[in-house]
RNA sequence: GCCCGGGUGGCGAAAUUGGUAGACGCAACGGACUUAAAAUCCGUCGGGGGCAACCCCUUGCCGGUUCAAGUCCGGCCCCGGGCACCA
């Protein structure tokens, strides 16, 4: 073997061999246990960024590990290629989104191949191509037939200057990003899918997802937001009765006002007679639709000047309009109990509305002089319900409402139906056709193809003016008709791509039986930012596909790994106009003080100071991205892969560090020279198993103990997917081999060498597969590394003659003892008591208790 | 504002899940090799005290449980992710 490790040479030739042998092509085989490993597919934004590299390396390590365990692994890749950035880039570069997208895919595909990921490229899919999206169009019409799709008015961010709908991302401080105009909420008709019909199953299904992180399951539970309470009816004179949902019917007697959303029918009605109310409603409309904005704005309201009849007391109570009541949750109206709800308390205090206490703590005094009492308690001032606990009263008051026909028990979900309409061009056309009266009917021919030869003007979707697209024939009447010009939310494509990977090339159906072989996905890997929306939509879609009869399983993803983001230091200067301009870390030199702490940074090009802006997620806006390509060119794919695995555990954020990756390269060179040094011995001894253990040389025995202790840790770490410590273990093993003197190990030297090097290649194989392929070839076996099986622990190698005991006095470390493994508990205790330092610390004290943790620790408690 | 995470040396981190805090690596410093540099190799490396054996302090902050807390419980502070049209 050559003395120098030349990664690019090895990597290119190993990759060519993988391609030639089609080793990663996945074929259905009922005789083998399948393993479907999937990473969230990329949006083709231009070039790979470090987040991609991390995501796909994690997935590749898992895929290769599972393959070595002997499973039939399917590992596909594709492109989530509809979306907003393509439209923006098209405008900027004076091109069409399709061409820009295709170029990016070609570029990024090349980068993924260069990194040596074990993809089955024959399954590659691209969501913006008609052969993919025609099936979601077809599927949407199936859902329509089943009554799961409907159209209703819904709010969007409206830019009144550009006359266009804006994404939340395009609203900055309440203004349109291009026009700078104050954004308004506007209602337009949009398509919805009834995800709320599946709320209960989406919630209960989480209980069985043992392979998902608890944090993600909790987030989804909270997002679905099931609450049990009551709907209560308040009679409004001369108007429709007002129904409200409450989780606290026990506080009913404490209601002192009602509040409705600004677009509630009662508020709309009241605004017709009052300019003040109309103005308030207009103000409420002047904000983005984002919930974070709604929740953080000042809580304000206005009295509607009308009253409603309290169902129990018959009192007339005022009805207000408030900016914090959401039309989309519950009934768009709430009953307010200022004494027992903090938000109502603040609102009532601000507008001098009555506060009436009805719940008292079971013991102690009620104090609502500063804040509401929101705990459960005992009822007072509640007529016949006085003395009941909150829990009792929730039941009895609900029963009373039901008996008097004034309300009933109700389960409410925070989850809202999924609005899938987008007024954008670069998306999948929604397959509906409107007759002359505007009545929709589903398309019957698929695909409804998106015209790709378009010019983007920066305002609005080009197909909304394109008669060649819009004008069509009604599928039933044959009369002139018009196509829907809205497109699907891009979450639509990403909700079912994992199933389509199972059926490449299928042109007669959305899915076939192959989907049932591969699904569910055994391991899904992706960013934590997708914890709720994408993962919830995909779970929902899976159940829809099941109910349409396309697949048999209930959940799409058995095990989920949510990776952390990739971050880097940011550097900037503030210009005279107050704007920050950011400089890439590679263009900045950091000075260190004598402790090695950063002390000031300068721009290399002009030698002038730049300010440090702290660690942030790699992004274009902060200009702190590191181009993976430059790292691959410099160090090779294996080093980049090794570093991304070593720098942090997968679920934590990973801070990029140029120096640290050089350390990864250094390690691989050390592994290389280690094999170089022993290549002749390895070729001669091949895979000689360790059999003769009796009378084994102590040096050989010691190295075997290290080897198998490390194997044991590595097996554990691969299973729990903590790959940074796998790399650390490989480094420790390398250190041990470097120090070992095999010549002194007598007859066992070669066999121990073969065993330890074999372990090292196997441990690193999923992480640095190119290098390991090469090293594996030194063993001269016929089998490919991928098919050569996995490693196991030889328990007999783990047997120790001596054990180190830690001796504590009152919990503080005072001594360490080397004790024969056969020593009994009293013997160990006696040895501990006799230790010089222990004796010193026990002087003048009485021993009260001695705690012995076998094989590990002794704690002497004395005073 | 609400929901979910995270905080350990100069830095990235580890701690077999309540039992030796800092494995492994980066940076830094000292040395070897070299005409020199790179590369490589050897050594030191949380803070403080001590000639030394050793001792004291230290896992964001405050309090608690325990023989024993980075790990469990309660309260705070700071940072990040998500909040339904970025993907």
mmCIF file of N, CA and C in Angstrom, chain A residues 181-249:
data_model
loop_
_atom_site.group_PDB
_atom_site.id
_atom_site.type_symbol
_atom_site.label_atom_id
_atom_site.label_comp_id
_atom_site.label_asym_id
_atom_site.label_seq_id
_atom_site.Cartn_x
_atom_site.Cartn_y
_atom_site.Cartn_z
ATOM 1 N N UNK A 181 -45.240 48.205 2.567
ATOM 2 C CA UNK A 181 -46.590 48.601 2.967
ATOM 3 C C UNK A 181 -47.036 47.847 4.218
ATOM 4 N N UNK A 182 -47.878 48.475 5.030
ATOM 5 C CA UNK A 182 -48.447 47.806 6.192
ATOM 6 C C UNK A 182 -49.307 46.647 5.715
ATOM 7 N N UNK A 183 -49.020 45.466 6.243
ATOM 8 C CA UNK A 183 -49.728 44.270 5.807
ATOM 9 C C UNK A 183 -51.099 44.205 6.486
ATOM 10 N N UNK A 184 -52.095 43.729 5.719
ATOM 11 C CA UNK A 184 -53.445 43.570 6.271
ATOM 12 C C UNK A 184 -53.833 42.100 6.216
ATOM 13 N N UNK A 185 -54.732 41.735 7.124
ATOM 14 C CA UNK A 185 -55.308 40.405 7.009
ATOM 15 C C UNK A 185 -56.468 40.482 6.029
ATOM 16 N N UNK A 186 -56.536 39.503 5.139
ATOM 17 C CA UNK A 186 -57.610 39.498 4.162
ATOM 18 C C UNK A 186 -58.162 38.089 4.063
ATOM 19 N N UNK A 187 -59.480 38.000 3.912
ATOM 20 C CA UNK A 187 -60.085 36.670 3.800
ATOM 21 C C UNK A 187 -60.298 36.318 2.337
ATOM 22 N N UNK A 188 -59.841 35.144 1.957
ATOM 23 C CA UNK A 188 -60.089 34.647 0.603
ATOM 24 C C UNK A 188 -60.485 33.169 0.687
ATOM 25 N N UNK A 189 -61.211 32.663 -0.315
ATOM 26 C CA UNK A 189 -61.616 31.254 -0.273
ATOM 27 C C UNK A 189 -60.418 30.345 -0.526
ATOM 28 N N UNK A 190 -60.275 29.320 0.303
ATOM 29 C CA UNK A 190 -59.134 28.428 0.178
ATOM 30 C C UNK A 190 -59.537 26.983 0.473
ATOM 31 N N UNK A 191 -58.739 26.054 -0.062
ATOM 32 C CA UNK A 191 -59.010 24.626 0.145
ATOM 33 C C UNK A 191 -58.437 24.145 1.478
ATOM 34 N N UNK A 192 -59.205 23.256 2.119
ATOM 35 C CA UNK A 192 -58.787 22.686 3.409
ATOM 36 C C UNK A 192 -58.941 21.174 3.402
ATOM 37 N N UNK A 193 -58.087 20.510 4.179
ATOM 38 C CA UNK A 193 -58.251 19.074 4.404
ATOM 39 C C UNK A 193 -58.572 18.881 5.884
ATOM 40 N N UNK A 194 -59.485 17.961 6.146
ATOM 41 C CA UNK A 194 -60.003 17.796 7.510
ATOM 42 C C UNK A 194 -59.055 16.982 8.386
ATOM 43 N N UNK A 195 -57.952 17.587 8.757
ATOM 44 C CA UNK A 195 -57.030 16.899 9.674
ATOM 45 C C UNK A 195 -57.691 16.741 11.043
ATOM 46 N N UNK A 196 -58.633 17.626 11.358
ATOM 47 C CA UNK A 196 -59.279 17.544 12.681
ATOM 48 C C UNK A 196 -60.109 16.258 12.820
ATOM 49 N N UNK A 197 -60.530 15.685 11.693
ATOM 50 C CA UNK A 197 -61.225 14.386 11.766
ATOM 51 C C UNK A 197 -60.303 13.311 12.330
ATOM 52 N N UNK A 198 -59.000 13.526 12.202
ATOM 53 C CA UNK A 198 -58.018 12.540 12.646
ATOM 54 C C UNK A 198 -57.315 12.967 13.934
ATOM 55 N N UNK A 199 -57.798 14.044 14.553
ATOM 56 C CA UNK A 199 -57.112 14.580 15.741
ATOM 57 C C UNK A 199 -56.933 13.505 16.810
ATOM 58 N N UNK A 200 -57.986 12.763 17.073
ATOM 59 C CA UNK A 200 -57.932 11.777 18.152
ATOM 60 C C UNK A 200 -56.921 10.675 17.830
ATOM 61 N N UNK A 201 -56.920 10.202 16.595
ATOM 62 C CA UNK A 201 -55.967 9.134 16.241
ATOM 63 C C UNK A 201 -54.539 9.654 16.196
ATOM 64 N N UNK A 202 -54.368 10.890 15.715
ATOM 65 C CA UNK A 202 -53.022 11.469 15.690
ATOM 66 C C UNK A 202 -52.480 11.633 17.101
ATOM 67 N N UNK A 203 -53.389 11.895 18.038
ATOM 68 C CA UNK A 203 -52.995 12.046 19.434
ATOM 69 C C UNK A 203 -52.691 10.692 20.077
ATOM 70 N N UNK A 204 -53.621 9.756 19.960
ATOM 71 C CA UNK A 204 -53.437 8.473 20.646
ATOM 72 C C UNK A 204 -52.300 7.669 20.009
ATOM 73 N N UNK A 205 -52.085 7.866 18.694
ATOM 74 C CA UNK A 205 -51.015 7.146 18.007
ATOM 75 C C UNK A 205 -49.645 7.455 18.574
ATOM 76 N N UNK A 206 -49.498 8.632 19.179
ATOM 77 C CA UNK A 206 -48.200 9.023 19.739
ATOM 78 C C UNK A 206 -47.777 8.088 20.863
ATOM 79 N N UNK A 207 -48.758 7.530 21.571
ATOM 80 C CA UNK A 207 -48.444 6.666 22.715
ATOM 81 C C UNK A 207 -47.647 5.437 22.303
ATOM 82 N N UNK A 208 -47.820 5.011 21.049
ATOM 83 C CA UNK A 208 -47.133 3.797 20.604
ATOM 84 C C UNK A 208 -45.831 4.074 19.868
ATOM 85 N N UNK A 209 -45.497 5.351 19.689
ATOM 86 C CA UNK A 209 -44.267 5.686 18.962
ATOM 87 C C UNK A 209 -43.074 5.661 19.912
ATOM 88 N N UNK A 210 -42.681 4.439 20.306
ATOM 89 C CA UNK A 210 -41.600 4.303 21.284
ATOM 90 C C UNK A 210 -40.257 4.763 20.733
ATOM 91 N N UNK A 211 -40.130 4.785 19.414
ATOM 92 C CA UNK A 211 -38.859 5.164 18.810
ATOM 93 C C UNK A 211 -38.733 6.656 18.554
ATOM 94 N N UNK A 212 -39.678 7.446 19.053
ATOM 95 C CA UNK A 212 -39.619 8.892 18.871
ATOM 96 C C UNK A 212 -39.150 9.566 20.156
ATOM 97 N N UNK A 213 -38.422 10.671 20.021
ATOM 98 C CA UNK A 213 -38.034 11.412 21.224
ATOM 99 C C UNK A 213 -39.281 11.933 21.949
ATOM 100 N N UNK A 214 -39.241 11.891 23.272
ATOM 101 C CA UNK A 214 -40.373 12.379 24.061
ATOM 102 C C UNK A 214 -40.684 13.837 23.760
ATOM 103 N N UNK A 215 -39.627 14.617 23.505
ATOM 104 C CA UNK A 215 -39.846 16.048 23.267
ATOM 105 C C UNK A 215 -40.745 16.259 22.044
ATOM 106 N N UNK A 216 -40.509 15.490 20.991
ATOM 107 C CA UNK A 216 -41.301 15.645 19.774
ATOM 108 C C UNK A 216 -42.744 15.206 20.019
ATOM 109 N N UNK A 217 -42.900 14.104 20.737
ATOM 110 C CA UNK A 217 -44.262 13.634 21.025
ATOM 111 C C UNK A 217 -45.016 14.656 21.882
ATOM 112 N N UNK A 218 -44.310 15.237 22.850
ATOM 113 C CA UNK A 218 -44.952 16.240 23.696
ATOM 114 C C UNK A 218 -45.357 17.454 22.864
ATOM 115 N N UNK A 219 -44.467 17.878 21.956
ATOM 116 C CA UNK A 219 -44.794 19.035 21.120
ATOM 117 C C UNK A 219 -46.026 18.749 20.266
ATOM 118 N N UNK A 220 -46.096 17.527 19.728
ATOM 119 C CA UNK A 220 -47.263 17.195 18.898
ATOM 120 C C UNK A 220 -48.540 17.122 19.737
ATOM 121 N N UNK A 221 -48.431 16.543 20.932
ATOM 122 C CA UNK A 221 -49.604 16.502 21.818
ATOM 123 C C UNK A 221 -50.111 17.907 22.096
ATOM 124 N N UNK A 222 -49.167 18.797 22.424
ATOM 125 C CA UNK A 222 -49.569 20.159 22.752
ATOM 126 C C UNK A 222 -50.126 20.888 21.536
ATOM 127 N N UNK A 223 -49.591 20.548 20.375
ATOM 128 C CA UNK A 223 -50.067 21.176 19.146
ATOM 129 C C UNK A 223 -51.514 20.764 18.864
ATOM 130 N N UNK A 224 -51.779 19.484 19.033
ATOM 131 C CA UNK A 224 -53.150 18.987 18.834
ATOM 132 C C UNK A 224 -54.049 19.591 19.903
ATOM 133 N N UNK A 225 -53.517 19.695 21.117
ATOM 134 C CA UNK A 225 -54.156 20.471 22.173
ATOM 135 C C UNK A 225 -55.575 20.056 22.516
ATOM 136 N N UNK A 226 -55.733 18.788 22.870
ATOM 137 C CA UNK A 226 -57.073 18.326 23.247
ATOM 138 C C UNK A 226 -57.466 18.894 24.607
ATOM 139 N N UNK A 227 -58.641 19.484 24.672
ATOM 140 C CA UNK A 227 -59.124 19.861 26.004
ATOM 141 C C UNK A 227 -60.594 19.521 26.159
ATOM 142 N N UNK A 228 -60.889 19.008 27.340
ATOM 143 C CA UNK A 228 -62.252 18.605 27.654
ATOM 144 C C UNK A 228 -62.886 19.720 28.464
ATOM 145 N N UNK A 229 -64.066 20.147 28.072
ATOM 146 C CA UNK A 229 -64.738 21.220 28.801
ATOM 147 C C UNK A 229 -66.203 21.244 28.431
ATOM 148 N N UNK A 230 -66.746 22.441 28.370
ATOM 149 C CA UNK A 230 -68.164 22.561 28.057
ATOM 150 C C UNK A 230 -68.378 23.706 27.085
ATOM 151 N N UNK A 231 -69.399 23.533 26.266
ATOM 152 C CA UNK A 231 -69.831 24.662 25.454
ATOM 153 C C UNK A 231 -71.054 25.239 26.152
ATOM 154 N N UNK A 232 -71.061 26.545 26.328
ATOM 155 C CA UNK A 232 -72.120 27.212 27.091
ATOM 156 C C UNK A 232 -72.798 28.243 26.197
ATOM 157 N N UNK A 233 -74.115 28.304 26.320
ATOM 158 C CA UNK A 233 -74.849 29.223 25.467
ATOM 159 C C UNK A 233 -75.301 30.451 26.255
ATOM 160 N N UNK A 234 -74.998 31.622 25.705
ATOM 161 C CA UNK A 234 -75.437 32.886 26.299
ATOM 162 C C UNK A 234 -76.431 33.527 25.327
ATOM 163 N N UNK A 235 -77.615 33.861 25.871
ATOM 164 C CA UNK A 235 -78.664 34.430 25.037
ATOM 165 C C UNK A 235 -78.369 35.903 24.770
ATOM 166 N N UNK A 236 -78.407 36.281 23.506
ATOM 167 C CA UNK A 236 -78.188 37.686 23.146
ATOM 168 C C UNK A 236 -79.489 38.236 22.597
ATOM 169 N N UNK A 237 -79.941 39.346 23.201
ATOM 170 C CA UNK A 237 -81.212 39.909 22.769
ATOM 171 C C UNK A 237 -81.085 40.479 21.365
ATOM 172 N N UNK A 238 -81.975 40.071 20.504
ATOM 173 C CA UNK A 238 -81.983 40.614 19.146
ATOM 174 C C UNK A 238 -80.828 40.122 18.301
ATOM 175 N N UNK A 239 -80.240 39.012 18.679
ATOM 176 C CA UNK A 239 -79.138 38.477 17.861
ATOM 177 C C UNK A 239 -79.047 36.981 18.043
ATOM 178 N N UNK A 240 -78.089 36.377 17.321
ATOM 179 C CA UNK A 240 -77.860 34.948 17.508
ATOM 180 C C UNK A 240 -77.268 34.713 18.883
ATOM 181 N N UNK A 241 -77.611 33.595 19.488
ATOM 182 C CA UNK A 241 -77.033 33.256 20.781
ATOM 183 C C UNK A 241 -75.532 33.063 20.648
ATOM 184 N N UNK A 242 -74.848 33.413 21.721
ATOM 185 C CA UNK A 242 -73.387 33.337 21.718
ATOM 186 C C UNK A 242 -72.972 32.050 22.407
ATOM 187 N N UNK A 243 -72.241 31.218 21.696
ATOM 188 C CA UNK A 243 -71.758 29.976 22.303
ATOM 189 C C UNK A 243 -70.265 30.127 22.571
ATOM 190 N N UNK A 244 -69.849 29.707 23.752
ATOM 191 C CA UNK A 244 -68.427 29.782 24.088
ATOM 192 C C UNK A 244 -67.956 28.417 24.570
ATOM 193 N N UNK A 245 -66.678 28.152 24.371
ATOM 194 C CA UNK A 245 -66.092 26.927 24.911
ATOM 195 C C UNK A 245 -65.248 27.291 26.123
ATOM 196 N N UNK A 246 -65.382 26.491 27.189
ATOM 197 C CA UNK A 246 -64.543 26.709 28.371
ATOM 198 C C UNK A 246 -64.060 25.382 28.938
ATOM 199 N N UNK A 247 -62.815 25.391 29.422
ATOM 200 C CA UNK A 247 -62.315 24.205 30.123
ATOM 201 C C UNK A 247 -62.617 24.308 31.615
ATOM 202 N N UNK A 248 -63.195 25.426 32.024
ATOM 203 C CA UNK A 248 -63.452 25.642 33.453
ATOM 204 C C UNK A 248 -64.926 25.963 33.709
ATOM 205 N N UNK A 249 -65.829 25.014 33.396
ATOM 206 C CA UNK A 249 -67.237 25.297 33.690
ATOM 207 C C UNK A 249 -67.481 25.545 35.188
#
